[in-house]
Short mmCIF file of C-alpha atoms in Angstrom, two decimals:
data_model
loop_
_atom_site.label_atom_id
_atom_site.label_comp_id
_atom_site.label_asym_id
_atom_site.label_seq_id
_atom_site.Cartn_x
_atom_site.Cartn_y
_atom_site.Cartn_z
CA MET A 99 20.11 -7.85 -8.14
CA ASP A 100 17.51 -5.08 -7.95
CA PHE A 101 16.91 -3.46 -4.58
CA TYR A 102 13.32 -4.77 -4.46
CA THR A 103 11.93 -7.87 -6.12
CA ARG A 104 8.69 -5.94 -6.75
CA HIS A 105 7.67 -2.43 -5.80
CA ILE A 106 4.09 -1.19 -5.44
CA PHE A 107 3.15 2.48 -5.67
CA PHE A 108 -0.17 3.59 -4.20
CA CYS A 109 -1.53 6.77 -5.77
CA ASN A 110 -2.42 9.19 -3.01
CA ASN A 111 -3.02 12.32 -5.03
CA GLN A 112 -5.04 15.17 -3.58
CA ARG A 113 -6.75 17.55 -5.96
CA GLN A 114 -7.69 21.07 -5.04
CA ASP A 115 -10.21 21.49 -7.88
CA GLY A 116 -12.80 19.10 -6.43
CA LYS A 117 -12.38 16.44 -9.12
CA ALA A 118 -12.24 12.80 -8.02
CA CYS A 119 -8.87 11.54 -6.84
CA CYS A 120 -7.47 8.52 -5.05
CA SER A 121 -7.02 10.30 -1.71
CA GLN A 122 -10.80 10.74 -1.52
CA LEU A 123 -11.18 6.96 -1.82
CA ASP A 124 -9.19 5.88 1.27
CA ALA A 125 -5.89 5.51 -0.60
CA GLU A 126 -3.73 6.81 2.24
CA ARG A 127 -5.23 4.35 4.73
CA MET A 128 -4.71 1.43 2.32
CA TYR A 129 -1.10 2.49 1.69
CA ARG A 130 -0.48 2.65 5.46
CA TYR A 131 -2.20 -0.71 5.93
CA ALA A 132 0.04 -2.35 3.31
CA LYS A 133 3.22 -0.80 4.66
CA ASP A 134 2.47 -1.64 8.29
CA LYS A 135 1.44 -5.22 7.41
CA CYS A 136 4.58 -5.92 5.38
CA ARG A 137 6.87 -4.26 7.89
CA ALA A 138 5.34 -6.40 10.66
CA ASP A 139 5.63 -9.68 8.76
CA GLY A 140 9.15 -8.98 7.47
CA THR A 141 8.32 -9.04 3.74
CA MET A 142 9.43 -5.45 3.06
CA GLY A 143 12.95 -4.18 2.49
CA ALA A 144 16.10 -4.78 0.49
CA GLY A 145 15.84 -7.99 -1.53
CA LYS A 146 12.13 -8.18 -0.72
CA ILE A 147 9.18 -5.98 -1.67
CA GLY A 148 8.88 -2.20 -1.62
CA ILE A 149 5.78 -0.19 -0.76
CA SER A 150 5.57 3.52 -1.56
CA GLU A 151 2.99 6.19 -2.07
CA SER A 152 3.00 8.56 -5.00
CA ARG A 153 1.17 11.57 -6.28
CA CYS A 154 -1.02 11.37 -9.36
CA LEU A 155 -0.47 8.26 -11.47
CA GLY A 156 -2.88 9.54 -14.13
CA ARG A 157 -5.54 6.84 -13.85
CA CYS A 158 -8.05 8.80 -11.74
CA GLU A 159 -11.07 7.27 -13.45
CA HIS A 160 -10.12 3.88 -11.95
CA GLY A 161 -9.27 5.11 -8.46
CA PRO A 162 -8.04 4.15 -6.07
CA VAL A 163 -5.12 2.72 -8.04
CA ALA A 164 -1.73 1.16 -7.48
CA VAL A 165 0.95 -0.02 -9.90
CA VAL A 166 3.50 -2.81 -9.41
CA TYR A 167 6.98 -2.62 -10.93
CA PRO A 168 8.87 -4.07 -12.67
CA ASP A 169 5.77 -5.91 -13.92
CA ASN A 170 3.87 -2.74 -14.91
CA ILE A 171 0.60 -4.20 -13.61
CA TRP A 172 -2.09 -1.72 -12.58
CA TYR A 173 -4.69 -2.40 -9.90
CA GLN A 174 -7.91 -0.92 -8.62
CA TYR A 175 -8.61 -1.99 -5.04
CA ILE A 176 -11.35 -1.36 -2.51
CA ASP A 177 -10.37 -2.70 0.90
CA GLU A 178 -7.84 -4.59 2.99
CA ASP A 179 -8.84 -7.92 1.45
CA ASP A 180 -7.93 -6.61 -2.02
CA VAL A 181 -4.62 -5.23 -0.75
CA ASP A 182 -3.88 -8.55 0.99
CA ASP A 183 -4.48 -10.38 -2.29
CA ILE A 184 -2.15 -8.03 -4.18
CA ILE A 185 0.56 -8.45 -1.54
CA ASN A 186 0.28 -12.22 -1.16
CA GLU A 187 -0.49 -13.29 -4.71
CA HIS A 188 1.51 -10.76 -6.74
CA LEU A 189 4.19 -9.03 -4.69
CA ILE A 190 5.21 -12.20 -2.86
CA GLY A 191 3.80 -14.97 -5.07
CA GLY A 192 4.60 -13.45 -8.46
CA LYS A 193 1.12 -13.91 -10.01
CA ALA A 194 -1.06 -10.96 -10.99
CA VAL A 195 -4.47 -10.70 -9.35
CA LYS A 196 -6.65 -10.75 -12.46
CA ARG A 197 -9.88 -9.65 -10.77
CA LEU A 198 -8.28 -6.38 -9.63
CA GLN A 199 -6.25 -5.59 -12.74
CA ILE A 200 -6.91 -2.46 -14.79
CA LYS A 201 -6.54 -3.14 -18.49
#
């Protein structure tokens, strides 16, 4: 068994050159929101879901972005409602959230 059933990585890159990046688009707050929510409701940890932040995931033009493994599904999100949908429908429920997917 894998350590996590699914693992989401929130890009939280910070650029020094002034170009657009996920950290300018509230990515850190959304990462913290997801982690705190899942920790509180007991859905995070070994045998459950994982939530991590990362540096640049290379999809800046779609920011803010997150990717779910092992499914290799990429998302663009805006607010807590979007993050809730990703957590509930995909990470826990196993079904990709089509309206937020990046092709």
